[in-house]
XYZ file of C-alpha atoms in Angstrom:
563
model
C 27.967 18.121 -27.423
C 30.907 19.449 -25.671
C 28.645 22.440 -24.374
C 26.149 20.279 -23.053
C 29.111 18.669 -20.899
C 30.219 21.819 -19.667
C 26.947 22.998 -18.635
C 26.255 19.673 -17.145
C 29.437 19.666 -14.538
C 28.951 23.104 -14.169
C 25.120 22.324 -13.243
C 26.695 19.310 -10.716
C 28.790 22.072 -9.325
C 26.168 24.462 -8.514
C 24.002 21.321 -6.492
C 27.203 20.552 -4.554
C 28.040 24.279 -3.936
C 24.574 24.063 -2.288
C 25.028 21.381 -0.111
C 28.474 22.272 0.552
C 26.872 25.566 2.313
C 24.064 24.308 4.141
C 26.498 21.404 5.231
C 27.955 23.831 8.523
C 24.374 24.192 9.830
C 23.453 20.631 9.605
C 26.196 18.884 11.548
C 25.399 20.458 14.459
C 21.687 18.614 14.142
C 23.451 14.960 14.938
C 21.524 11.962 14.240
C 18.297 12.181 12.045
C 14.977 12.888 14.448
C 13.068 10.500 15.320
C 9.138 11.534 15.431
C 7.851 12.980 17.599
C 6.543 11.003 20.823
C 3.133 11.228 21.616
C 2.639 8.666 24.092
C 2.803 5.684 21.425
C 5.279 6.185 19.270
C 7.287 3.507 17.978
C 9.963 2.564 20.089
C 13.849 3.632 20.741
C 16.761 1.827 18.568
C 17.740 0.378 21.676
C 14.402 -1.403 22.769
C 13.792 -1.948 19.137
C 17.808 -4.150 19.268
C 16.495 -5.775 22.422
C 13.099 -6.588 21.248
C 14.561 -8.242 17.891
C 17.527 -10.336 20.038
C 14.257 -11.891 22.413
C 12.414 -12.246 19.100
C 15.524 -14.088 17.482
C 15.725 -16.386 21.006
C 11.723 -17.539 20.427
C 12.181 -18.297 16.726
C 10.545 -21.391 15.820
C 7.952 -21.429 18.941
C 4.329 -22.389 18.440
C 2.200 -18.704 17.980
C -0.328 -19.138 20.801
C -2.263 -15.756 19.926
C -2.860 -12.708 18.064
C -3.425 -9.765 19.839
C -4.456 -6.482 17.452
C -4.288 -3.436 19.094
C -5.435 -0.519 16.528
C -5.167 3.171 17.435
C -6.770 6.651 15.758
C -4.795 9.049 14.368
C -4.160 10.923 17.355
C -4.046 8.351 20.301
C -4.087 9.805 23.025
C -4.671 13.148 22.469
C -1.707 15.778 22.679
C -2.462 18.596 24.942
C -2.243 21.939 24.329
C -4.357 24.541 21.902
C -4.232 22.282 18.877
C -6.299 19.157 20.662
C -9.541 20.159 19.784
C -8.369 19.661 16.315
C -6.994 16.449 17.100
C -10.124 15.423 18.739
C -12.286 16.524 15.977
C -10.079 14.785 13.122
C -10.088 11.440 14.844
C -14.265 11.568 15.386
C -14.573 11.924 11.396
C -12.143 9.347 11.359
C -13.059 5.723 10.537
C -10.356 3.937 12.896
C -9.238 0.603 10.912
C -10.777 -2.822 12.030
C -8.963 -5.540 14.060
C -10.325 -8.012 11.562
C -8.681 -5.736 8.598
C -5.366 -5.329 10.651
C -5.145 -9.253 11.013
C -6.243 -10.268 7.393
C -3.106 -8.537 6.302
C -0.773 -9.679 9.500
C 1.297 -13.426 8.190
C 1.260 -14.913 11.478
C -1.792 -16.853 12.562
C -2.107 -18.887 16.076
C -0.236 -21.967 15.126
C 2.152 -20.935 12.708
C 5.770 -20.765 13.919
C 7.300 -17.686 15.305
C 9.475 -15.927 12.551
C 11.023 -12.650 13.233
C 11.710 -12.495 9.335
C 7.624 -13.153 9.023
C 6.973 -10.591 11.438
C 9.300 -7.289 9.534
C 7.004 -8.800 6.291
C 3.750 -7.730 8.359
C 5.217 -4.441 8.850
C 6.055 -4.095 5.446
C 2.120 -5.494 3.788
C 0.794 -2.990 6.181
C 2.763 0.058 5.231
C 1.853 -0.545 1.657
C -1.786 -0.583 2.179
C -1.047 3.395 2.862
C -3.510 3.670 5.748
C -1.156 3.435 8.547
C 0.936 6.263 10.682
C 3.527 3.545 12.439
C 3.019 -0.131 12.746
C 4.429 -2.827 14.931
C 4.736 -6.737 15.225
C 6.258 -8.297 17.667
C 6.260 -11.573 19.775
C 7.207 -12.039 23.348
C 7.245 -15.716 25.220
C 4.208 -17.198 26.951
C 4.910 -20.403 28.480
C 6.559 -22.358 25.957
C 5.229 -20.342 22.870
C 4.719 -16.426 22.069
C 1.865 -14.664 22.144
C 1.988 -12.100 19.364
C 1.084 -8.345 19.483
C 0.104 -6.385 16.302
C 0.214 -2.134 17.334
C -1.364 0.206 14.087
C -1.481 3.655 14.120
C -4.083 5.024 11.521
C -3.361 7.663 9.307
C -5.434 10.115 7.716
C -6.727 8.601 4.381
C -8.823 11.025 3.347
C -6.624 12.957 0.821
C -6.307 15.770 -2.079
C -3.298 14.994 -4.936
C -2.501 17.553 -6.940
C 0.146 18.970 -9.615
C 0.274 21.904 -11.337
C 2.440 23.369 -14.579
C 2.678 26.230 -16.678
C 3.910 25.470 -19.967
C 3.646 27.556 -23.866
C 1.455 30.547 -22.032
C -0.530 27.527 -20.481
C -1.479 26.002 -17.130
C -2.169 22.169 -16.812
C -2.829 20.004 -14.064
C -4.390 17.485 -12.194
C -6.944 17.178 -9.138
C -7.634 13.508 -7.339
C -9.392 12.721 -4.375
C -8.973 9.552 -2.423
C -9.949 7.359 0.171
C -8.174 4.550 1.175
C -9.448 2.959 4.289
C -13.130 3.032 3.509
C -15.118 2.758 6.931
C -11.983 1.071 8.298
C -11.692 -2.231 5.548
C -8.585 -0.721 4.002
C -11.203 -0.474 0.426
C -9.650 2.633 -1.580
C -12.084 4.736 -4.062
C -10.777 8.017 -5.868
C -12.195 10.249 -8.284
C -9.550 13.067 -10.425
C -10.079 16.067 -13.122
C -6.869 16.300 -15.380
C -6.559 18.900 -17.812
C -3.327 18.931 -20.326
C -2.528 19.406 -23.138
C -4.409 16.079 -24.722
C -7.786 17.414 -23.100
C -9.585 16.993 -20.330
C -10.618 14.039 -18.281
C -12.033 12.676 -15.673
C -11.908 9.098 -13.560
C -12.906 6.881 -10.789
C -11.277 4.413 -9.191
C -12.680 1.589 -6.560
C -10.030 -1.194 -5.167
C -10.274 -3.658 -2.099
C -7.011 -5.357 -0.998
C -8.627 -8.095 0.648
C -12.165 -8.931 -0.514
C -14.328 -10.857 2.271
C -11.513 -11.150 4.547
C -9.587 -13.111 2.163
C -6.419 -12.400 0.238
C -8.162 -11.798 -3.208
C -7.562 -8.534 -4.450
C -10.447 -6.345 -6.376
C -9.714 -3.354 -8.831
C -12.215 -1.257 -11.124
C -11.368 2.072 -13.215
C -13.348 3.998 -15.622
C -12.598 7.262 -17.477
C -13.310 9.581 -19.895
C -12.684 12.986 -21.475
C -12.069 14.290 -24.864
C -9.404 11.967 -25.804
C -11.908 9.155 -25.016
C -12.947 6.713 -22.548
C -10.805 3.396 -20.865
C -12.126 0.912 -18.303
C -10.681 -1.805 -16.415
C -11.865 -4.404 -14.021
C -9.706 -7.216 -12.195
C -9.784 -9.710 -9.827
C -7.424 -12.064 -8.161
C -5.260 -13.529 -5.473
C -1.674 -12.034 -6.280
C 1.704 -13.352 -4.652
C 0.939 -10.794 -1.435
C 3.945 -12.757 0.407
C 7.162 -14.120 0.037
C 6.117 -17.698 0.772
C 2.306 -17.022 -0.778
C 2.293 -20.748 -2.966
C -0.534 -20.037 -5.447
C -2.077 -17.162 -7.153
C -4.333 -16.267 -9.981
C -5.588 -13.681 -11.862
C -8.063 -12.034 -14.476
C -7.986 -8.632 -16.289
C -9.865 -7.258 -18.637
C -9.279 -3.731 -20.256
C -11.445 -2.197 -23.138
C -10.304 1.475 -24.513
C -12.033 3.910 -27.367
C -9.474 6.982 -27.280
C -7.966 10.030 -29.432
C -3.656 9.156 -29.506
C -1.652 12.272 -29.951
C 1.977 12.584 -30.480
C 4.051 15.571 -30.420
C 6.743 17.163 -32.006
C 9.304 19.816 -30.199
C 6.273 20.401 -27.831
C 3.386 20.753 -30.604
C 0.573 18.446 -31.323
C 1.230 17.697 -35.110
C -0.690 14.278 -35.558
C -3.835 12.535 -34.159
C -5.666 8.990 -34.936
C -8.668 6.812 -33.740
C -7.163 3.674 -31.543
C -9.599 0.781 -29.873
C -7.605 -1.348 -27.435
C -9.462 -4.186 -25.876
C -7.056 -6.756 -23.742
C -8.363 -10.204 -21.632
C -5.842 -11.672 -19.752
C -5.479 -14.564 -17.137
C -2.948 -16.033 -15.462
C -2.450 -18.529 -12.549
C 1.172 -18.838 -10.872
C 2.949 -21.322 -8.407
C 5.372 -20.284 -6.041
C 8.279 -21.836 -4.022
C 11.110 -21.240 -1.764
C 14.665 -22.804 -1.209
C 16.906 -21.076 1.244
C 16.903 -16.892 0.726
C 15.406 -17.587 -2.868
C 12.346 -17.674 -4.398
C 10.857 -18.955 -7.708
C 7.602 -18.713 -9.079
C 6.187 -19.762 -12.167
C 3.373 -18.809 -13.747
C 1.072 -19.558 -17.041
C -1.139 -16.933 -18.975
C -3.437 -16.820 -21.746
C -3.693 -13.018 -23.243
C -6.240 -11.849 -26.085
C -5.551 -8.571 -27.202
C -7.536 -6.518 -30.457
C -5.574 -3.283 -31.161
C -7.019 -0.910 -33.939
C -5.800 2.176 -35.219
C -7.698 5.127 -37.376
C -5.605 6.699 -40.320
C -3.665 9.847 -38.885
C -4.488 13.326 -39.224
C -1.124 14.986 -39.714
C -0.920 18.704 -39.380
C 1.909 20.957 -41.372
C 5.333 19.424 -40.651
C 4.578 16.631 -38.923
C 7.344 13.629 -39.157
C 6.197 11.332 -42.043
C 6.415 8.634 -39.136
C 3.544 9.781 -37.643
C 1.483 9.032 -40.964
C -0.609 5.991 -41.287
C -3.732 3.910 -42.485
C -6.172 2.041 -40.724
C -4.816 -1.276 -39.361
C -5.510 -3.856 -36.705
C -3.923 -6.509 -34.604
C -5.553 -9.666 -33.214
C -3.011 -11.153 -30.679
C -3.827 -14.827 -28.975
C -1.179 -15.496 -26.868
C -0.402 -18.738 -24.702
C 2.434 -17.555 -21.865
C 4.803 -18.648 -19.425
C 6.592 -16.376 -17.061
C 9.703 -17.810 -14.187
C 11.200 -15.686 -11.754
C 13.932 -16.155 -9.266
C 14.068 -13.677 -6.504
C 16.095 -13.386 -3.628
C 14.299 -10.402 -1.564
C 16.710 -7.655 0.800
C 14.735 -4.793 1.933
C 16.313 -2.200 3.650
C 14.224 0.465 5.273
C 14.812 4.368 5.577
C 13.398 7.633 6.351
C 13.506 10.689 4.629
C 13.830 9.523 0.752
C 11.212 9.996 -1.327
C 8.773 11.250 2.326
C 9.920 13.775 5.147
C 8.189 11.297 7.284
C 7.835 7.346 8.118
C 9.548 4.224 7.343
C 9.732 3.826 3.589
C 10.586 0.074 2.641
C 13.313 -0.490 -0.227
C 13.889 -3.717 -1.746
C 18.242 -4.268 -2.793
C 17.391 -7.784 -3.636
C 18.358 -9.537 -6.996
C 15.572 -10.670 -9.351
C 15.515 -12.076 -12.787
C 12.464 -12.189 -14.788
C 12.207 -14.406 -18.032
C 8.314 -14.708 -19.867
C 8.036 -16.870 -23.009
C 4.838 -16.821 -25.228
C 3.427 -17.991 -28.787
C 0.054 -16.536 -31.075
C -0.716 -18.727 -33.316
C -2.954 -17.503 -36.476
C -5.118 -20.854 -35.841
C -6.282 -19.483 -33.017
C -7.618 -16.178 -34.172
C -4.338 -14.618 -33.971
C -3.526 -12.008 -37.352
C -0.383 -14.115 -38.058
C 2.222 -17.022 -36.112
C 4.236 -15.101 -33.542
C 6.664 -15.433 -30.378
C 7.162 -13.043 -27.539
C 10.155 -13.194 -25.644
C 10.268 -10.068 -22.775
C 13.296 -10.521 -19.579
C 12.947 -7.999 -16.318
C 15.833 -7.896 -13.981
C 16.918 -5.563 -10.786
C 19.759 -5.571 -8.644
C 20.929 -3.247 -5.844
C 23.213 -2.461 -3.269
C 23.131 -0.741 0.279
C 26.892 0.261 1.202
C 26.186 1.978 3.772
C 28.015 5.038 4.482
C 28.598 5.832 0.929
C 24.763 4.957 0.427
C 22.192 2.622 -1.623
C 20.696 2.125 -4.819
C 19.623 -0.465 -7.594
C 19.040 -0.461 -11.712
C 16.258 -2.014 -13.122
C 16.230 -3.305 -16.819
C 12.952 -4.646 -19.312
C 13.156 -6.052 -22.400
C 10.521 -7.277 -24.622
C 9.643 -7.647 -27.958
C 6.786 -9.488 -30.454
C 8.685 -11.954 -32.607
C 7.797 -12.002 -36.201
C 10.806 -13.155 -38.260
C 12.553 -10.914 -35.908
C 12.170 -8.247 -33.414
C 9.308 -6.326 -33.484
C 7.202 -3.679 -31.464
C 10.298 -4.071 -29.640
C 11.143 -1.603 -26.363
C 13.682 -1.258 -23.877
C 13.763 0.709 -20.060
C 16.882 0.935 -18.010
C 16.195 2.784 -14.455
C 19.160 3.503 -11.979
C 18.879 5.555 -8.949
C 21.244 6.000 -5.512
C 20.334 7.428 -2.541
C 23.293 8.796 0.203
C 22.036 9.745 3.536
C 25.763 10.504 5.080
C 24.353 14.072 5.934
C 22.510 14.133 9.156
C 18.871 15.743 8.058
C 19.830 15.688 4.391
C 19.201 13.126 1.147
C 20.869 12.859 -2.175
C 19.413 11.161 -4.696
C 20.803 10.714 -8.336
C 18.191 9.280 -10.558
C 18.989 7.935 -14.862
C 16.265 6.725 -17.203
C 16.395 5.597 -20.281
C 13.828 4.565 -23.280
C 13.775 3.257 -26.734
C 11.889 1.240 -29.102
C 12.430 -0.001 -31.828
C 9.902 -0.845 -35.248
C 7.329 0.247 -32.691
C 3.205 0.907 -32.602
C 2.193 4.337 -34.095
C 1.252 5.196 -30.385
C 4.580 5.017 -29.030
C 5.769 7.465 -28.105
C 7.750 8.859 -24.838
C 7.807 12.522 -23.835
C 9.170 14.340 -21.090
C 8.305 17.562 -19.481
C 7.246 19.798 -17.029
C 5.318 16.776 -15.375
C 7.758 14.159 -15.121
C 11.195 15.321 -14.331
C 11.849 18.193 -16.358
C 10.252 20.668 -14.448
C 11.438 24.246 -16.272
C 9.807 23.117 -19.903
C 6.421 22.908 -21.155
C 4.523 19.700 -20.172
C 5.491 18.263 -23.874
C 8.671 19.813 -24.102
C 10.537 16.909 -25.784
C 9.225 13.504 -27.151
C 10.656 10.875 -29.535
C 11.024 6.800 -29.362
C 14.900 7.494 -27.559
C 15.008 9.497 -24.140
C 17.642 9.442 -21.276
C 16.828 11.809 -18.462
C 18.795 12.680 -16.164
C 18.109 14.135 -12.267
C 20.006 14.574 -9.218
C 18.127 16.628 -6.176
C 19.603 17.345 -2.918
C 16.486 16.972 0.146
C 16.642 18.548 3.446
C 14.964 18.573 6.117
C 14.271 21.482 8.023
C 11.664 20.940 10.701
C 9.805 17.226 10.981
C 6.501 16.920 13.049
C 6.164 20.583 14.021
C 2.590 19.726 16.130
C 2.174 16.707 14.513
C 0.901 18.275 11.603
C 3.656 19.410 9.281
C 7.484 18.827 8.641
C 9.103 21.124 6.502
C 12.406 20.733 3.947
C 13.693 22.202 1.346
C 15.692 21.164 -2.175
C 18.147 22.270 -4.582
C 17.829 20.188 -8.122
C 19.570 19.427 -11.282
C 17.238 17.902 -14.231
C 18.337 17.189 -17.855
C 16.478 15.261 -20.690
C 17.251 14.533 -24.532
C 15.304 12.629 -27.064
C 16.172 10.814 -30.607
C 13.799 10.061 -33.610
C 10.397 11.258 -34.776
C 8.902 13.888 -32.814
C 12.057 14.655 -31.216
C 12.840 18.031 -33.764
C 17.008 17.115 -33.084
C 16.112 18.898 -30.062
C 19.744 19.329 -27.853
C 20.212 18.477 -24.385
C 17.891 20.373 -22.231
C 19.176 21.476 -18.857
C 17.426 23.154 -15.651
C 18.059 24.089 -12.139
C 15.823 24.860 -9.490
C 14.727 25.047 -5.557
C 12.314 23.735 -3.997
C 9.981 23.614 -0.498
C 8.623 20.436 0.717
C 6.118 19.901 2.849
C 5.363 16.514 4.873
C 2.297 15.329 6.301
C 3.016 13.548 8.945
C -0.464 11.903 9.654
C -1.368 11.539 6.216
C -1.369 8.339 4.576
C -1.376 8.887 0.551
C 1.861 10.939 -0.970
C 3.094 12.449 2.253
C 5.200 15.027 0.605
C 3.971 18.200 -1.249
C 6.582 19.874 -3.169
C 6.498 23.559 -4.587
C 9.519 23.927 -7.162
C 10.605 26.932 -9.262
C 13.245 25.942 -12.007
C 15.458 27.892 -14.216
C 15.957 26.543 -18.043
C 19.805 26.996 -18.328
C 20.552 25.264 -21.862
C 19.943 25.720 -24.885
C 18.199 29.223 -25.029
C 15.110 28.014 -26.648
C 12.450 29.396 -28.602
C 10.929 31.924 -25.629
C 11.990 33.978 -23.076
C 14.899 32.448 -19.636
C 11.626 32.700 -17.270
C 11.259 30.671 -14.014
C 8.680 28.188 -13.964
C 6.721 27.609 -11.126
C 5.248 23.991 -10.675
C 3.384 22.236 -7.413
C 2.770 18.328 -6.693
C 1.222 15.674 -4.540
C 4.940 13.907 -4.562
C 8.128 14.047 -5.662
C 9.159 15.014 -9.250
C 10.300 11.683 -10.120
């Protein structure tokens, strides 16, 4: 253990060392840059200030119009020899609708002028992932305020990838996606994964806003030799802070092949049939900067699982007979949530206004099966959620998340556990820290339980099942910078330096020590591309323990960041 610590702080040391020395070259950069203007970019911080105090003075004032104003992608046109490119991306371009713009703008003619309502337009917008820059803002006219809602489209048409070698091996994924279908904001995607598991292969169809409306629409199928899941649901979610009703209904139906793992090897594999009906309606409310909702669900759930198929030396945990679980379960869910979203460039993208909610919520669901209704015996469900966070400013921001739940069956059971910190210091001109901790456990869990880390998900110089078990913490810190943002409006450039470590505890997990890496990185932004604006290309060094194989770099590529 007292190893692991030294190569830990002496892994710390190495990240700082590297920002220490690329800190001289930075300072001379100044402030961050803002993007680059091409004739409608969004506006200085100093007509931005003087826009919000003449929004503050109209707050309150009757909303007399709504006037949308969507632009393409490249609007106007930048001279030089790059605009025929320009020209030719925005003709195969499906420029969003007005009427899709204002289905997802809060203010209507009538409602009251709220500067607060207006930065929650901006921020429903930016998630749909379609937009470049958006803007809503309110100006007087007579004695109310005529509203103005400015888009810029991005490109939505869009490849993710990710790539890792691992055991003599290389895995990956493919996707391609759409999100602003002919301008309606609808989102379709198809992707080939191959790992370790198999291959597959999936679709995807989902509409934000069906008919103009609110009501949300979602449909996946797959399939591939672990088996095949679909899902279809339908419903009007809480899509605002004030929204006061919502409902819901999801229904899920699963054949597939579960395999777990053991110090990277596939040692045991069983039948499972999930099938899962839930719906839900909710009722929302606010008083002052809080809000509570409550909502009521009904869930029917039929889990089976196969006997396992245990290979030599598999963990007599993974061993098992057929069995099945009929859950009918009668919910109630409160939450009290007071929002604070801060917003920030240059996290987790090179480019655009990424939204980041500090606020505190608290997250309490209640639920009983009874056997009379079909359920396999009487049981309680008990599962809390809370976050809180913290922006301090110079010395940064951050939050930790926590989950609880568990079935209750004279006692805990199936129970799990997640605990997520991260903080984010942008003191650096150009540059990004980010410290991220997870942990996992359950306890008297499924046979499919099972959590793994690898090559794919934050430990990026071990095989893509390097470590599993029903215990993991992992551990990452990566220092971002950026080098060159907006270079002809097509790509911004940075580089990283990172620090990843992982450990697991019980079956699966081989006693496996802390594992340790280091790495560097290039990043590349798109800055007119809606869906995962980053690519990263990392190469990462395994620095502790030794392992089984030989010290070699491993190369790995994604469609966003590394975790």
């Amino acid at each position: 253990m007292r190893d692991s610590a030294t190569r830990a702080a002496a892994s710390l040391l190495w990240l700082w060392a590297g920002l220490a020395l690329g800190l001289g070259h930075v300072r001379e950069s100044g402030a961050a840059e803002a993007p680059a203007d091409t004739g409608l970019a969004a506006p200085s911080a100093a007509s931005v200030a003087a826009a919000s105090r003449e929004a503050s003075a109209i707050d309150g004032h009757p909303v007399a119009r709504v006037d949308v104003d969507p632009h393409d992608i490249f609007e106007p046109v930048p001279h030089g020899r790059l605009a025929p490119v320009y020209r030719l991306a925005d003709r195969l371009h499906f420029r969003t609708r007005p009427s899709t713009v204002r289905n997802h703008v809060l203010i209507a003619p009538g409602d009251a002028w709220s500067e607060a309502r207006a930065r929650e337009s901006e921020r429903g917008l930016r998630a749909l992932d379609i937009f470049d820059a958006v803007r809503v803002s309110g100006r007087p006219s007579g004695d109310s305020v005529a509203v103005s809602v400015w888009t810029r489209d991005a490109w939505t048409t869009s490849p993710e990838f990710a790539l890792e070698r691992g055991g003599g091996q290389v895995f990956g994924s493919v996707q391609f996606s759409e999100r602003n279908l002919f301008g309606r904001a609808q989102q379709f995607n198809f992707g080939y994964r191959e790992d370790p598991t198999g291959v597959s292969r999936s679709f995807e169809l989902a509409d934000p806003g069906v008919r103009g409306s609110h009501v949300r629409f979602e449909a996946s199928a797959s399939g591939g030799s672990s088996g095949t899941v679909n899902s279809i649901s339908v419903g009007l979610p809480f899509y605002a802070e004030d929204t006061p009703l919502s409902f819901g209904l999801r229904a899920e139906r699963a054949f597939t092949t579960v395999r777990l793992f053991d110090s990277g090897q596939e040692v045991a594999t069983f039948a499972q049939r999930l099938e899962r009906f839930e719906m839900a309606v909710g009722r929302g409310w606010r008083s002052g900067r809080t809000i509570s909702r409550l909502t009521s669900s009904f869930l029917i759930v039929d889990r089976s699982f196969g006997g396992s198929t245990l290979q030599p030396g598999a963990p007599p945990e993974f061993a098992g007979v057929e069995e099945r679980l009929r859950i009918r379960r009668f919910g109630v869910e409160g939450r009290l949530w007071r929002p604070a979203f801060v917003e920030r460039i240059g996290v987790d993208r090179l480019d655009g206004i990424e939204d980041f909610d500090l606020g505190r919520s608290f997250e309490l669901s209640l639920g009983l099966s009874p056997r009379a209704l079909g359920g396999s015996v009487d049981e309680g469900f008990a599962a809390v959620r809370t976050m809180v966070g913290t922006d301090a400013h110079r010395v940064g921001f951050g939050w930790v998340r926590l989950q609880l739940s568990s079935r209750l069956i004279s006692g805990p059971r199936e129970a799990t556990g997640r605990l997520e910190g991260r903080w984010v210091n942008q003191t650096i001109p150009r540059h990004t820290l980010v410290l991220a901790a997870l942990g996992a456990a359950g306890w008297q869990t499924p046979r499919d339980y099972q959590l793994v880390v690898g090559g794919l998900n934050g430990l990026r110089a071990h095989e893509v099942h390097a470590l599993a078990g029903n215990q993991v913490w992992r551990l990452n810190a990566e220092s971002r910078w950026l080098l060159r943002r907006d270079f002809q409006q097509l790509l911004s450039f940075g580089a990283a330096a990172f620090w990843d470590a992982a450990r697991t505890w019980g079956p699966g997990s081989g006693d496996a020590p802390w594992q340790h890496d280091l790495g560097l990185g290039l990043r590349l932004g798109l800055p007119r591309s809606a869906l995962n604006r980053v690519a990263r290309f990392d190469i990462a060094w395994p620095v502790s323990p030794a392992g089984r194989g030989p010290r070699e770099p491993v190369f790995s590529f994604g469609s966003s960041q590394a975790f």
